[in-house]
Every structure is written in structure tokens, then in C-alpha cells.
Short mmCIF file of C-alpha atoms and ligand atoms in Angstrom, two decimals:
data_model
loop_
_atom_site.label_atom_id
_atom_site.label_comp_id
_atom_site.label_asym_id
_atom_site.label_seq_id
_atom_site.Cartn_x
_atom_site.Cartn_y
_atom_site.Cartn_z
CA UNK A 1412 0.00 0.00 0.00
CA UNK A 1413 1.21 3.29 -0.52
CA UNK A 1414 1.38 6.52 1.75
CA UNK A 1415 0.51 9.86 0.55
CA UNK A 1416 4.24 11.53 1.04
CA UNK A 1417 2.52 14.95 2.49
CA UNK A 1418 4.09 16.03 6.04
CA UNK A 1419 1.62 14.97 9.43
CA UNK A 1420 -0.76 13.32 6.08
CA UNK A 1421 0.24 9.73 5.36
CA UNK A 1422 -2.70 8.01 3.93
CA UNK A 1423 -3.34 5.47 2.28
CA UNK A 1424 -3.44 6.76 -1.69
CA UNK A 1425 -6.06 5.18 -4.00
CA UNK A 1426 -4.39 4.16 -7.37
CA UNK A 1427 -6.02 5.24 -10.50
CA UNK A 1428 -4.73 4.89 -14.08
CA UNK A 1429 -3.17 8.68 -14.66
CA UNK A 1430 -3.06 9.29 -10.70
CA UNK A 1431 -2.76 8.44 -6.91
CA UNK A 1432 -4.96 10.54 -4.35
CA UNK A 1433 -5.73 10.33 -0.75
CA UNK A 1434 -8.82 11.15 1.56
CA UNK A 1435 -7.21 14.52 2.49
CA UNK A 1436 -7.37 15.15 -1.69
CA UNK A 1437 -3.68 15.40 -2.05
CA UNK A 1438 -3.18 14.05 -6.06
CA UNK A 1439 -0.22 12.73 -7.73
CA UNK A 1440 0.28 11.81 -11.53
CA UNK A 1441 1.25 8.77 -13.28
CA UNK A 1442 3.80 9.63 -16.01
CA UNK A 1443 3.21 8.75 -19.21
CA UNK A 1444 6.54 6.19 -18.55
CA UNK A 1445 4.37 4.25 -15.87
CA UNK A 1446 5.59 5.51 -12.85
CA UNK A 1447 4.18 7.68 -10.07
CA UNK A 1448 5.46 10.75 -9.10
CA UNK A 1449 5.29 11.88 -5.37
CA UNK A 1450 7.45 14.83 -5.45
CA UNK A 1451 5.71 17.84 -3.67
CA UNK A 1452 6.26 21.11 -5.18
CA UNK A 1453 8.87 22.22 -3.15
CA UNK A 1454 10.84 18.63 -3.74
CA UNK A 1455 10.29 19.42 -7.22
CA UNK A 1456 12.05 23.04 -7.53
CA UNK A 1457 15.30 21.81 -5.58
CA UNK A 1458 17.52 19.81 -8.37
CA UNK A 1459 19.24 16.82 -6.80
CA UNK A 1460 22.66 15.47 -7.62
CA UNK A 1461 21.45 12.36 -8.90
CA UNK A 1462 19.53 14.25 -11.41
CA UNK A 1463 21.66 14.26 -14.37
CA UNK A 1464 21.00 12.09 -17.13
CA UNK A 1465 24.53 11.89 -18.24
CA UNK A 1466 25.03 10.39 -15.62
CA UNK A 1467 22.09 7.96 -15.77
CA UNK A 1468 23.16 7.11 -19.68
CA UNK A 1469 26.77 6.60 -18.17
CA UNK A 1470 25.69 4.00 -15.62
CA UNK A 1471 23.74 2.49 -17.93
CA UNK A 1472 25.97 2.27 -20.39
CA UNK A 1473 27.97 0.20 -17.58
CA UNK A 1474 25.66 -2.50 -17.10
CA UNK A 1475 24.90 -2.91 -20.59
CA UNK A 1476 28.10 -3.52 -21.45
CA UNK A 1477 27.90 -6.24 -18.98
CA UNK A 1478 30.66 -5.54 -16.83
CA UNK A 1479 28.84 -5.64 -13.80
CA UNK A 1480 27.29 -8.93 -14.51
CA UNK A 1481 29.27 -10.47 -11.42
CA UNK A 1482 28.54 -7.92 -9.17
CA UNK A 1483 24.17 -8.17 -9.93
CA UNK A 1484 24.96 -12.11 -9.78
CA UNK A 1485 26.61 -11.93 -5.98
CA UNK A 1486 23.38 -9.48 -4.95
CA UNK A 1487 21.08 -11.92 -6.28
CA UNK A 1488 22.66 -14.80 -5.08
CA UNK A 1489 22.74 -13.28 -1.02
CA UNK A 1490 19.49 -11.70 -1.84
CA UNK A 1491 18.04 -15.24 -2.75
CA UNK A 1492 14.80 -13.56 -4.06
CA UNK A 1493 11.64 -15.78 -4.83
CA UNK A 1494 8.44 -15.00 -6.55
CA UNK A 1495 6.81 -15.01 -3.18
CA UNK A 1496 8.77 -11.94 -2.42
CA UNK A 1497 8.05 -8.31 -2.13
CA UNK A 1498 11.20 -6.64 -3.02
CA UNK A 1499 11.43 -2.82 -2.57
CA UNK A 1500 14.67 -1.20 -4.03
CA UNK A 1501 15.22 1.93 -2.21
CA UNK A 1502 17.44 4.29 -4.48
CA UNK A 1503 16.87 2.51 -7.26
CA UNK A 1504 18.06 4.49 -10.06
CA UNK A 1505 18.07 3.70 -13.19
CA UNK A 1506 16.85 0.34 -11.96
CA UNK A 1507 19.28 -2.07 -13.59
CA UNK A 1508 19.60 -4.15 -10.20
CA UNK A 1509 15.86 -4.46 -9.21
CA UNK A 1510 14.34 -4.51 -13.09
CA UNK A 1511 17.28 -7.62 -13.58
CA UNK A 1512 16.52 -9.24 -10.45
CA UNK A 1513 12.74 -9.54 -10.86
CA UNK A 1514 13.24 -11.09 -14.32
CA UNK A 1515 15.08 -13.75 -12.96
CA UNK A 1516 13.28 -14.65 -10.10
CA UNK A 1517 9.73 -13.48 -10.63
CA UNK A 1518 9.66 -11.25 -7.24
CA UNK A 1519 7.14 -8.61 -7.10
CA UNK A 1520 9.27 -5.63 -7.14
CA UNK A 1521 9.47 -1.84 -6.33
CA UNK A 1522 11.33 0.91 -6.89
CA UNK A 1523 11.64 4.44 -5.57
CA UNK A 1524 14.38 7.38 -6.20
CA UNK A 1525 14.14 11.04 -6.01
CA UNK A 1526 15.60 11.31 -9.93
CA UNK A 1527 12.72 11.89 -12.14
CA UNK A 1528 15.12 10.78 -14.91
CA UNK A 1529 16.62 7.97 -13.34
CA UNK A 1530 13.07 6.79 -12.59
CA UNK A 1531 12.00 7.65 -16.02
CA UNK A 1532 14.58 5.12 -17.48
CA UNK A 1533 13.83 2.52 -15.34
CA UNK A 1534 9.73 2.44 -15.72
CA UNK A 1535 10.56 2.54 -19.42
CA UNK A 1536 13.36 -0.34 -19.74
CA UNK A 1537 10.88 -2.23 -16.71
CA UNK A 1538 7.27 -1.96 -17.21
CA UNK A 1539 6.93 -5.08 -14.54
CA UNK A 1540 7.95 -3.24 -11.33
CA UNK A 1541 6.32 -0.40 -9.52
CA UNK A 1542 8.21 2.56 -10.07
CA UNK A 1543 7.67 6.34 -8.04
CA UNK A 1544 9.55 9.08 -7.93
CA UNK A 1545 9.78 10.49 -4.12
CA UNK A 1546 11.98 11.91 -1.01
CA UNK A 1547 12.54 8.82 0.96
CA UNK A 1548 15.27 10.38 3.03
CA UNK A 1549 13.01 10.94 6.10
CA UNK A 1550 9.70 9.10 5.08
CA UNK A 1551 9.28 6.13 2.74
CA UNK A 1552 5.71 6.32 1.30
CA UNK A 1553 4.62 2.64 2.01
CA UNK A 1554 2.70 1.28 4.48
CA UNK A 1555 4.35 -0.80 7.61
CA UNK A 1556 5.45 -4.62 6.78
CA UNK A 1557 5.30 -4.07 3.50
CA UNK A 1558 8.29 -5.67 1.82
CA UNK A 1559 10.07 -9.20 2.25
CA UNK A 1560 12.83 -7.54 1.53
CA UNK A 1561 14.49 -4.04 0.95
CA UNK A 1562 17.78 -3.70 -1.00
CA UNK A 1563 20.08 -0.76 -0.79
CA UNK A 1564 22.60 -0.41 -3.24
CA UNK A 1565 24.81 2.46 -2.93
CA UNK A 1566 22.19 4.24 -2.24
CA UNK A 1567 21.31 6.76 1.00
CA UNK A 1568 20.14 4.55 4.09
CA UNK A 1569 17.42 5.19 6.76
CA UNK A 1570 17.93 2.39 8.83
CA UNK A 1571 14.17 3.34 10.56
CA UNK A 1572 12.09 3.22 7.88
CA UNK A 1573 13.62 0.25 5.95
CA UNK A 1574 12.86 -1.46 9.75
CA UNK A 1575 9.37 -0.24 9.37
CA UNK A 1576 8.35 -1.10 5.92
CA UNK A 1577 9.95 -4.58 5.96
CA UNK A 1578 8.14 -7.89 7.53
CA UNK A 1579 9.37 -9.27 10.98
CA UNK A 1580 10.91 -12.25 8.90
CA UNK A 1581 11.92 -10.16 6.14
CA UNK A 1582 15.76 -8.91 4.78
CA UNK A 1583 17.63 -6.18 4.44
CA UNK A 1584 20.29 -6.56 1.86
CA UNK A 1585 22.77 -3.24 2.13
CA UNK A 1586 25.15 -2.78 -0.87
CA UNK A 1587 28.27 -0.61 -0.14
CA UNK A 1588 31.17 0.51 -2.66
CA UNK A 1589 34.39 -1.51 -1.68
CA UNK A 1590 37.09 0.24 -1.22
CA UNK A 1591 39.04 -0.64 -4.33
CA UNK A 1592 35.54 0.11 -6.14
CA UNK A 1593 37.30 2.38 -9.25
CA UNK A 1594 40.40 2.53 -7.40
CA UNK A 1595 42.06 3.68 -10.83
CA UNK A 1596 39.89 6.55 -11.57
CA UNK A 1597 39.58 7.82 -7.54
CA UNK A 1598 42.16 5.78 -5.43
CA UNK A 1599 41.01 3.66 -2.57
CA UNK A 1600 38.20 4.42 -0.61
CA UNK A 1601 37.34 3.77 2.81
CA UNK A 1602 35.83 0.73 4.31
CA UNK A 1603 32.71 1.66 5.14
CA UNK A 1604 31.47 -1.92 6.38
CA UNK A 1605 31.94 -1.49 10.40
CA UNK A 1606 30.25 2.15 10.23
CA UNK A 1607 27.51 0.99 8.39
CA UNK A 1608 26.92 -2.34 10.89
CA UNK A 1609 26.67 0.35 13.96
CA UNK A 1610 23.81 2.37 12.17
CA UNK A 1611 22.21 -0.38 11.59
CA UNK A 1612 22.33 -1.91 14.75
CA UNK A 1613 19.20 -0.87 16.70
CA UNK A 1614 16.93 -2.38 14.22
CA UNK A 1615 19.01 -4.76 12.60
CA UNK A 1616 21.29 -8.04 12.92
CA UNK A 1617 24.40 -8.61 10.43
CA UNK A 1618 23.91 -12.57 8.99
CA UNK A 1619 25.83 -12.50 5.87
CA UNK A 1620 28.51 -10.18 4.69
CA UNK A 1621 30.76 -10.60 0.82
CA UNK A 1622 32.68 -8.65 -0.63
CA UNK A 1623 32.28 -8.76 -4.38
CA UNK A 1624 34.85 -7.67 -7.13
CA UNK A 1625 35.75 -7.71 -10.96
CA UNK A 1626 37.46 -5.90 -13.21
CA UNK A 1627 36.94 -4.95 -16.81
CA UNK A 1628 39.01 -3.26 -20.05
CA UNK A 1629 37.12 -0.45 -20.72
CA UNK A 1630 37.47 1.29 -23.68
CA UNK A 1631 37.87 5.19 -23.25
CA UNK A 1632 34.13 5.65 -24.10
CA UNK A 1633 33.36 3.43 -21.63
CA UNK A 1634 36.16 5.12 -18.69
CA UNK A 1635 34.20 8.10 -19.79
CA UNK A 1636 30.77 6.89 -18.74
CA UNK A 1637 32.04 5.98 -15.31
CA UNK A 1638 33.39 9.29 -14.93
CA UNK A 1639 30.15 10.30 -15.94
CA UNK A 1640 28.63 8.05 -13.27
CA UNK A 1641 30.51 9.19 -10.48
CA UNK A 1642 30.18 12.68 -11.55
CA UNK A 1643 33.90 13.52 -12.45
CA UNK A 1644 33.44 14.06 -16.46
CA UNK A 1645 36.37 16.19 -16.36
CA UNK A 1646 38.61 14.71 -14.30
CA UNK A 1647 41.07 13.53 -16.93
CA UNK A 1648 42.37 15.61 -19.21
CA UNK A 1649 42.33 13.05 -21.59
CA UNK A 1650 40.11 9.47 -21.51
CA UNK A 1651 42.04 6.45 -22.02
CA UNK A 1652 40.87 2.90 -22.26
CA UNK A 1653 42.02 1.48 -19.07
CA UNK A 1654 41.04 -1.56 -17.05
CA UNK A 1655 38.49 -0.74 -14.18
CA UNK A 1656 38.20 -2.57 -10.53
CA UNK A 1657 34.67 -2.82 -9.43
CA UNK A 1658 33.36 -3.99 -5.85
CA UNK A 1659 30.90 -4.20 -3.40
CA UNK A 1660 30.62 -4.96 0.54
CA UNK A 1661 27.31 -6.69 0.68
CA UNK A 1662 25.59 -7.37 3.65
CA UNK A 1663 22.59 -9.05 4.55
CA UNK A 1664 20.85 -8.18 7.99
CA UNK A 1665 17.83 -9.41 9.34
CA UNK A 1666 15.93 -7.35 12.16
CA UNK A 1667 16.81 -7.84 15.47
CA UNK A 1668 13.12 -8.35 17.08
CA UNK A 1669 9.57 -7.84 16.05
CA UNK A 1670 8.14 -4.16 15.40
CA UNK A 1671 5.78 -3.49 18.06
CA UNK A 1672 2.31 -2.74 17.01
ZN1 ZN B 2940 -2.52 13.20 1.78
#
């Protein structure tokens, strides 16, 4: 079920065909693209990072090219989703993760992201999942227990509202960038495993953790989509091809007790 996003409103929405409205009358359209959009005005005027659709085409261009193959197989594989799952992806971008999963394991899945573009690529590649547009930072528009499981991938966390949209039984699969994730265009990063653990750890209990890594030759187009992905067009003066390390921490937490009523 969805929740109207509106501040001190939170309703259930009633789903029609161009639009989503709740008792209170607060309306939302459908795109033409299939998804919903629950941006409020204000959301709406503020341009995010994760807006730019050079950056969307440059991630994209990444997983076409099938380079991250290994790193969507480990997530599926520790995700172990079934078609009696509810999957939500939370920061779902472009939606390459979520739209591949559900076509391999039949899951009912869902998608949400504050990039209108990034959305708008992902309803049209994956007209099976449910895809909306919305701030999820402080308030994820779905009702309580909704999910089986939530994913994160590299994506911004809110370790209280993926506790309260997931089931008691459910999963939490968290996807991190390792720290030799495109060590050759940005040097090593941190390790943000142990950090991430603590925030979790009111709600939630580590069970699994893997870290996941490949590495590709990318030609310079393709070095120059990544920089495009991580937002550093210009970093270089000049793009060569180059080979690329790519990695992921995953980790897999269940929650630590039931959510009261
Ligand atoms: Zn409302």
C-alpha cells in the first residue's frame, strides 16, 4: 500500500490509471513512462545530484556492457529472491539491479528514487515493477510490513524506515562501494562496512557479509561513462581505455526483534 508523502498526512493513496490521491485530496500523476510521481512542489524546484541524465546514460551504459554482470549475480545470489517476495529497491536508479533481479526470479518488485530521470529510465526499460519518484530520506511512502525484503545499493540509508516497511521475517540486503571500487579513476576508498553495521544496529542483525569484485578493459568511451557516473566528467584531461576494478561490501541483515504494534 502506498502513503501519501505529504508532512503529518500519510494516507493510504487510492491508485487510479493517470493518478494516486488520498482522503485529504492530495493528487499525484502517473507519467506517461508508468511511474508515479510523489514529489511535492517544493521537492520538485530543488535539483538533486542524482539528477543528471549523463550520468544515468553513463551507468547504464555500464551494465549494458555487462561488466557488472558479477557484481548483480553476488546481490542476487545473497538476496536469494523468490516470486513469493516483495522486493522494494530503495534508491533505485536507473533500476538495472531491481528490473534484472525480478526477471530472474519473478519477485514482485518496487522501486523508488528522487531522480525523475533515473526513474523515467527505469519504468521505461521495466514496465513489470512499480516505479515512483519520491523523497525517501526521512519518510518512505509505504505502508508498515510491507516488503520481504528491501535492498540498498549504494544508495542513501534510513535504517528506521527500511525497519518499518519490511516484515518481521523479512531482509535487508545493504550494498556498499568496496574500497578498491574504481580505485584507478579515484584511489582507494574507505571501508565503510563497520560504520555501516553500527547504524544499523538498533533495528538490525548482520547474517551475511561478501565482498564482491571484478574488473573490466574499458574502452575510453566506456572510462568516460564511469566518470560520468561518479560525476567527475572532467577529471582527466584526456580518456584512455584502461582496465576498471569494481566492488561491493554486501551485507545481509535481518531485524533484530519484532516491530511493536
Ligand atoms: Zn494526503
Amino acid at each position: 500500500v502506498l502513503l501519501c508523502p505529504v508532512r503529518d498526512c500519510h494516507m493510504a493513496l487510492v491508485r487510479e490509471v493517470r493518478r494516486a490521491f488520498c482522503p485529504r485530496g492530495h493528487s499525484f500523476d502517473v507519467a506517461r513512462s508508468g511511474y508515479l510521481n510523489l514529489l511535492q512542489p517544493q521537492e520538485r524546484r530543488s535539483r538533486q545530484p542524482g539528477d543528471t541524465t549523463s550520468a544515468i546514460a553513463g551507468r547504464r551504459q555500464l551494465h549494458d556492457s555487462g561488466v557488472t554482470q558479477p557484481l548483480l549475480h553476488a546481490i542476487a545470489e545473497i538476496t536469494a529472491a523468490s516470486p513469493r517476495d516483495t522486493v522494494l529497491d530503495a534508491g533505485c536508479g536507473e533500476g538495472f539491479y531491481l528490473g534484472s533481479l525480478t526477471r530472474q526470479t519473478g519477485c514482485e518488485a518496487h522501486g523508488v528514487d528522487i531522480s525523475i530521470p533515473a526513474v523515467d529510465a527505469a519504468a521505461r526499460r521495466y514496465p513489470g515493477c512499480e516505479w515512483i519518484v519520491a523523497n525517501a530520506d526521512r519518510f518512505m511512502p509505504y505502508a508498515d510490513r510491507s516488503f520481504s525484503v528491501v535492498l540498498s545499493i549504494t544508495a542513501r540509508m534510513n535504517a528506521g524506515e527500511f525497519r518499518r516497511v519490511l516484515r518481521d521475517e523479512g531482509r535487508l540486503l545493504v550494498a556498499l562501494p568496496a574500497p578498491e571500487d574504481l580505485v584507478e579513476l579515484r584511489g582507494a576508498g574507505r571501508d565503510r562496512v563497520a560504520r555501516t553495521v553500527e547504524t544499523f544496529a538498533h533495528d538490525f542483525t548482520l547474517v551475511e557479509q561478501r565482498r564482491v569484485t571484478t574488473a573490466a578493459n574499458l574502452d575510453a568511451a566506456a572510462v568516460e561513462g564511469v566518470l560520468h557516473s561518479i560525476y567527475r566528467p572532467r577529471r582527466l584531461e584526456r580518456v584512455e581505455a584502461m582496465r576498471v576494478t569494481f566492488g561491493l561490501d554486501l551485507l545481509l541483515f535481518r531485524p533484530t526483534a519484532r516491530m511493536p504494534n
